[in-house]
Coordinates of C-alpha atoms and ligand atoms in Angstrom, one line a residue:
X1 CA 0.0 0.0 0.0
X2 CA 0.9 3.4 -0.8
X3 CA 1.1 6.4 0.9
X4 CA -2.1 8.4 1.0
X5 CA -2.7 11.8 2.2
X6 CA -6.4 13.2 3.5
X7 CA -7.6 16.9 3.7
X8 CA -8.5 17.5 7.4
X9 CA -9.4 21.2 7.6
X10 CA -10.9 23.5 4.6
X11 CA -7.5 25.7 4.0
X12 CA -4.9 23.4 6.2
X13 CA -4.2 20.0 7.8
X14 CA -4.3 16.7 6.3
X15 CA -3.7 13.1 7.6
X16 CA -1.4 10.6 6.4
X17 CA -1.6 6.7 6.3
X18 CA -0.5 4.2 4.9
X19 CA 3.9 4.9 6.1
X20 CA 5.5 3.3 9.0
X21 CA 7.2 6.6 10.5
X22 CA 8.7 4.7 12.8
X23 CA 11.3 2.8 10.5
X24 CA 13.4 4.7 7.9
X25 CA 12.0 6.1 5.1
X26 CA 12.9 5.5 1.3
X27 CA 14.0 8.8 -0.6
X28 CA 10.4 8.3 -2.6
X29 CA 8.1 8.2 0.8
X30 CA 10.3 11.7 2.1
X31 CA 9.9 13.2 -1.6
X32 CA 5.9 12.8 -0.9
X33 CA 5.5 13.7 2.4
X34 CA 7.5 17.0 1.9
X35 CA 4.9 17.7 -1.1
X36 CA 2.2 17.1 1.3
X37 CA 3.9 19.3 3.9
X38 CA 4.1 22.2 0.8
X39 CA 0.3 21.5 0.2
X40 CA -1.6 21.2 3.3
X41 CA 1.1 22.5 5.6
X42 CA 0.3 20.8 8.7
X43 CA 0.3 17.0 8.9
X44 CA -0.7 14.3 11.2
X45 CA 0.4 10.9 11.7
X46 CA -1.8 8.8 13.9
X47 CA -1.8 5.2 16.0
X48 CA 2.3 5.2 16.0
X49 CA 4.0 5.5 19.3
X50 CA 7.4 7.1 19.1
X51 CA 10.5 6.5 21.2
X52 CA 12.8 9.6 21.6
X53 CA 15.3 8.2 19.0
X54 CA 12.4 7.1 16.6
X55 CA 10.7 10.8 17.1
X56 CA 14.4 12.3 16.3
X57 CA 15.4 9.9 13.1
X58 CA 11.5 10.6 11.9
X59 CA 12.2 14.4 11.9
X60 CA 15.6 14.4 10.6
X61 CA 14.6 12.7 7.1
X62 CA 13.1 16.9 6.5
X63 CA 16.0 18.6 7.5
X64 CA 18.8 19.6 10.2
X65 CA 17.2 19.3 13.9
X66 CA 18.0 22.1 16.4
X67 CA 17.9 21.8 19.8
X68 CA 16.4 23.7 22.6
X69 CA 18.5 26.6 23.5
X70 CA 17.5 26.5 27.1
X71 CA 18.9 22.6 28.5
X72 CA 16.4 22.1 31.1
X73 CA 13.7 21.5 28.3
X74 CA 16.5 19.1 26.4
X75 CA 15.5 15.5 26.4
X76 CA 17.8 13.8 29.2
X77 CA 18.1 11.2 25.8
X78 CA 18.8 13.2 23.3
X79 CA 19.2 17.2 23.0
X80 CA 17.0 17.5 19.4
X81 CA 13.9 16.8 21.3
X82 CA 12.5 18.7 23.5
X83 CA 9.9 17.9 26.7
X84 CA 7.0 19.9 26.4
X85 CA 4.9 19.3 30.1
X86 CA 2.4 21.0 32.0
X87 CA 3.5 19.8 35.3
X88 CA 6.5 20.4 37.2
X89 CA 8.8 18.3 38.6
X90 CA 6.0 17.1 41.7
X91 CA 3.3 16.6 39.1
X92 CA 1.6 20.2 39.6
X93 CA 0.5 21.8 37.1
X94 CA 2.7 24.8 36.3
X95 CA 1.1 27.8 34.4
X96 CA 4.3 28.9 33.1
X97 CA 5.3 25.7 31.3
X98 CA 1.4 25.3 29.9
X99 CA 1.9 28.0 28.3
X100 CA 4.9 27.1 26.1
X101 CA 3.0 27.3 22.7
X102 CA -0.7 27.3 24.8
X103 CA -3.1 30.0 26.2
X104 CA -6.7 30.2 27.2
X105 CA -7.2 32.7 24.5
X106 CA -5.9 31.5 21.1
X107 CA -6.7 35.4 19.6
X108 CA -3.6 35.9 22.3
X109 CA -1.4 32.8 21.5
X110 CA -1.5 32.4 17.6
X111 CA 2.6 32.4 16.6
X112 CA 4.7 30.4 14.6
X113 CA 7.9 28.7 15.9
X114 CA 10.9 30.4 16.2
X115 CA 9.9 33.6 15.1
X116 CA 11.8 35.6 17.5
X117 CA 14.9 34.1 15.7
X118 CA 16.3 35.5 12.8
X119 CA 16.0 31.8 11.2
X120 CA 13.0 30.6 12.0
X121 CA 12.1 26.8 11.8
X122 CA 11.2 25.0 9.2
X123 CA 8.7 22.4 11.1
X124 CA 8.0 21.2 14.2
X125 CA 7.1 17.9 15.1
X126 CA 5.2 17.3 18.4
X127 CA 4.3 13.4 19.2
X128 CA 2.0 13.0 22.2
X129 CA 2.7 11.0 25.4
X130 CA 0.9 12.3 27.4
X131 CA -3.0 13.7 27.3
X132 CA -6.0 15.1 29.3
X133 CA -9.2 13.2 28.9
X134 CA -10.3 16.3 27.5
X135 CA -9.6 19.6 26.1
X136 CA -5.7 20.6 25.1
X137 CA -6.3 20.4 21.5
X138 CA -3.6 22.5 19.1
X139 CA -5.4 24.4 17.0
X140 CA -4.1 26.1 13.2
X141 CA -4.7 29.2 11.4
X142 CA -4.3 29.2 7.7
X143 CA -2.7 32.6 7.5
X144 CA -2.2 32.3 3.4
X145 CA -6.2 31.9 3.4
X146 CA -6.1 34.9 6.1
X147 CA -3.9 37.0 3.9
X148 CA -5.6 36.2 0.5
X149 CA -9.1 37.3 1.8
X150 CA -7.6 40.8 2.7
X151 CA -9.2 44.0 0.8
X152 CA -6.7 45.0 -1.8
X153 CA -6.7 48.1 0.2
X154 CA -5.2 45.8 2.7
X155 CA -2.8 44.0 0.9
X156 CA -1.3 47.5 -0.4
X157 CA -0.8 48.7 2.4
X158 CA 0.8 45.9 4.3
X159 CA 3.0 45.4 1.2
X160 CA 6.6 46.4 1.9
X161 CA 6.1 46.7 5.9
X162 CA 8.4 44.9 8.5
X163 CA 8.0 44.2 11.9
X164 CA 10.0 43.4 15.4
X165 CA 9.8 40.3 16.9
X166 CA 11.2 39.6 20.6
X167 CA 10.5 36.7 22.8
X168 CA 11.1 38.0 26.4
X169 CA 10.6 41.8 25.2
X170 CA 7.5 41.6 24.0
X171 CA 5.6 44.1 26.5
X172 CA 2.3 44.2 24.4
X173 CA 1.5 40.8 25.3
X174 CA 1.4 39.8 29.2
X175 CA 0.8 36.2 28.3
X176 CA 4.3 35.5 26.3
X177 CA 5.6 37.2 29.1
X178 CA 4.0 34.3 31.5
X179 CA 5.8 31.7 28.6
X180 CA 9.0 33.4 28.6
X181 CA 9.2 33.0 32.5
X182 CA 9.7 30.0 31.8
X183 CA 12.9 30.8 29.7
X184 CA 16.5 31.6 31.1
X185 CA 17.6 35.9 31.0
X186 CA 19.9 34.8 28.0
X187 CA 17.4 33.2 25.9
X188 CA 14.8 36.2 27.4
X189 CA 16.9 38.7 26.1
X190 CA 18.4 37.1 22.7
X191 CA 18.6 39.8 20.0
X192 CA 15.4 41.5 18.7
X193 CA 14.7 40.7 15.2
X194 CA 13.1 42.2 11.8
X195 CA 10.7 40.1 9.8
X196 CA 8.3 41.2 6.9
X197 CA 4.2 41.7 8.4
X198 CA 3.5 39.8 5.1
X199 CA 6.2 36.9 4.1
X200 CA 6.6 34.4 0.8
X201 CA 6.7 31.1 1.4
X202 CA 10.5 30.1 0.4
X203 CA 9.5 27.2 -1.9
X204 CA 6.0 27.6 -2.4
X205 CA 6.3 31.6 -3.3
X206 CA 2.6 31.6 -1.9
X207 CA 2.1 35.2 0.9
X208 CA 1.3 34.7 4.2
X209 CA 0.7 37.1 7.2
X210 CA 3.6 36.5 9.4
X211 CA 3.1 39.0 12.3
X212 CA 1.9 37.3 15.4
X213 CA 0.3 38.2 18.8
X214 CA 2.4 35.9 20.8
X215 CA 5.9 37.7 19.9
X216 CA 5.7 40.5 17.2
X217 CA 5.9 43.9 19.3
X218 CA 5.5 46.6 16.3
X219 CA 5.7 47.5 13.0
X220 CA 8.6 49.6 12.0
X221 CA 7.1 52.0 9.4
X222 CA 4.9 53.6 11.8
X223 CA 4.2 55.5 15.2
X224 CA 3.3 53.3 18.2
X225 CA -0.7 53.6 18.6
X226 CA -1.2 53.1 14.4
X227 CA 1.0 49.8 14.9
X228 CA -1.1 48.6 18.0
X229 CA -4.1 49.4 16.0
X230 CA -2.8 47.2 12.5
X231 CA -2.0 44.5 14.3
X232 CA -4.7 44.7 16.3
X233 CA -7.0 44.4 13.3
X234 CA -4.7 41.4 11.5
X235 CA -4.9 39.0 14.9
X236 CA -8.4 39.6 14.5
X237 CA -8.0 38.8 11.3
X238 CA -6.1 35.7 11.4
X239 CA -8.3 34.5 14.5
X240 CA -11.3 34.0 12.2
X241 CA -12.8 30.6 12.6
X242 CA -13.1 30.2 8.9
X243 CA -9.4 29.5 8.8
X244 CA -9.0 27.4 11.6
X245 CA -8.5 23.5 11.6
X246 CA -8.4 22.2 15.4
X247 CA -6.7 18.8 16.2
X248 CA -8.3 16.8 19.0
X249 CA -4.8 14.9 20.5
X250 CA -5.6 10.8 20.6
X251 CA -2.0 8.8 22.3
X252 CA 0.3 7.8 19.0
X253 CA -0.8 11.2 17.2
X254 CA 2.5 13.1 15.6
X255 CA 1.7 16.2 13.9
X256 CA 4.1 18.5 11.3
X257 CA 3.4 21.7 11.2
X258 CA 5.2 24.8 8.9
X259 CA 6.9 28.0 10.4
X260 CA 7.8 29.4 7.1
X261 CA 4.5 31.1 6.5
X262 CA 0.9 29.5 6.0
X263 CA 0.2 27.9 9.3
X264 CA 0.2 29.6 13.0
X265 CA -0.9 28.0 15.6
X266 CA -1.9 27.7 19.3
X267 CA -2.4 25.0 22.4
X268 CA -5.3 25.2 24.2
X269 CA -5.3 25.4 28.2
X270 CA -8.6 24.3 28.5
X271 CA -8.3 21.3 30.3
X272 CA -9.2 20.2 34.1
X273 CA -5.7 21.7 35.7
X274 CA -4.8 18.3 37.8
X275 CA -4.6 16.3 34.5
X276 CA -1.4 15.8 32.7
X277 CA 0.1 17.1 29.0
X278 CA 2.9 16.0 27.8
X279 CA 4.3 15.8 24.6
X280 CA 7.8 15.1 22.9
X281 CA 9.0 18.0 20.0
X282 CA 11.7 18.1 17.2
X283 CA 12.8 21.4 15.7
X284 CA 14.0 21.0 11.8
X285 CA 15.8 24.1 11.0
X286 CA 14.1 26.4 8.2
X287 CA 16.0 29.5 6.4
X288 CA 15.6 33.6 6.6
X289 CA 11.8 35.0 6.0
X290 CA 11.0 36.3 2.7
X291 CA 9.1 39.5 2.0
X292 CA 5.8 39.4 0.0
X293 CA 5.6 42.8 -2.2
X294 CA 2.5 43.5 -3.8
X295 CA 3.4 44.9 -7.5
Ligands
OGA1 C1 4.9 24.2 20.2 C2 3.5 24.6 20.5 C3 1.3 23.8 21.1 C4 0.7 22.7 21.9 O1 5.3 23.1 20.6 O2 5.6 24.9 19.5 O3 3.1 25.7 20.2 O4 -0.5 22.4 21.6 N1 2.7 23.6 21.0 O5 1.4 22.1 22.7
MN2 MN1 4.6 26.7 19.0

């Protein structure tokens, strides 16, 4: 049997059967799923439980992995994968580490990864070990339907525009500030960096709005309150149900998901606070952002 690959959601998100992800892949299989990735930019690979070493030799048929600049999220087995929990090291729950990548209010939280780094990633891969009974899905954004419904009006005059992006510094959003709490003062502080408001996918060519609530702070081109106010009005944008596909996490569920442009995303903290999330992640390492310029 072939590979086959499904649609999930309306703009984003497809499942794919029919490849043991757990053994190594021929050049063929890798060739298709990287098509699929291009296509439907988030994946999902269900009923296979992953080891550590399984979850890192999956992720590194797509690319270079990178791992976590802060060690205490490292996986004691291996430094590519990262441990992504909700409780501490008694079992708590700890707010601060739920909210890696999650937040009660996904207009708040939708970011891709890495974008407070001046290469952002490729993909991430996230494989579930760990889930609530209920609630915790990871929801997507199609942010190249979001930016091709824009009024030309829009579109015009987004084109061009570039933005700052800053993990720890990013005082418009008190939630990333909860996440970054989490992070040490060197990785809080890393350099600010410059992306476009509206990138080009690097292979694909396809735009994408690529500001973000969870880390952008402004948009150069302008004065402060007109900046809050544009951004304001694209994470309402971007927040639309219309573009969203939500993934409801079952035990052996790996998804892929793009950072390039095309997908954000968001966790849900939604789930009875006692109950434990946790989740294994790979990092594949992407290239700069491209601006989109409208002609
Ligand atoms: C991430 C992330 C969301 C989730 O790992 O980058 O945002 O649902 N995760 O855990
Ligand atoms: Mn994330």
């Amino acid at each position: 049997m072939g590979i086959t690959v499904t649609p999930l959601g309306k703009y984003l998100g497809a499942e794919v059967n029919g490849i043991d992800i757990c053994t190594p892949l021929a050049p063929d299989d890798v060739a298709t799923i990287e098509q699929a990735f291009l296509d439907c930019q988030v994946l999902r690979f269900r009923g296979q439980h992953l080891t550590v070493p399984e979850l890192a030799a999956f992720s590194a048929h797509f690319g270079d992995l990178q791992p976590h600049v802060q060690r205490k999220f490292q996986h004691p087995e291996d430094p590519n994968v990262v441990e992504m929990r909700n409780y501490d090291d008694d079992g708590n729950f700890d707010l601060a580490a739920a909210s890696r990548g999650s937040m009660e209010r996904l207009r708040d939280g939708w970011h891709s990864d890495l974008s407070y780094d001046s290469v952002p990633a490729k993909a991430t891969l996230l494989h579930a070990l760990k889930i609530p009974d209920r609630g915790g899905n990871t929801v997507f954004t199609s942010t190249h339907a979001a930016y091709d419904s824009l009024p030309d009006a829009m579109k015009k005059r987004l084109s061009g525009l570039r933005a700052e992006f800053s993990y720890g510094g990013n005082t418009r959003n008190k939630f990333t500030n909860l996440a970054a709490n989490s992070l040490d003062k060197a990785s809080r502080e890393s350099t600010t960096v410059i992306h476009p408001v509206v990138c080009a996918h690097p292979l694909t060519g396809r735009p994408a709005i690529y500001v973000n609530p969870l880390i952008t702070v402004r948009i150069l081109e302008m004065g402060e309150a007109e900046s809050d106010a544009l951004l304001d009005e694209l994470y309402d944008w971007i927040d639309r149900p219309e573009f969203q596909w939500e993934h409801e996490w079952r035990l052996g569920d790996t998804l892929m998901w793009e950072n390039r442009g095309g997908s954000m995303h968001c966790g849900r903290i939604d789930y009875p606070r006692d109950q434990h999330r946790h989740m294994i992640r790979t990092t594949v390492s992407g290239q700069p952002i491209e601006a989109h310029v409208t002609a």
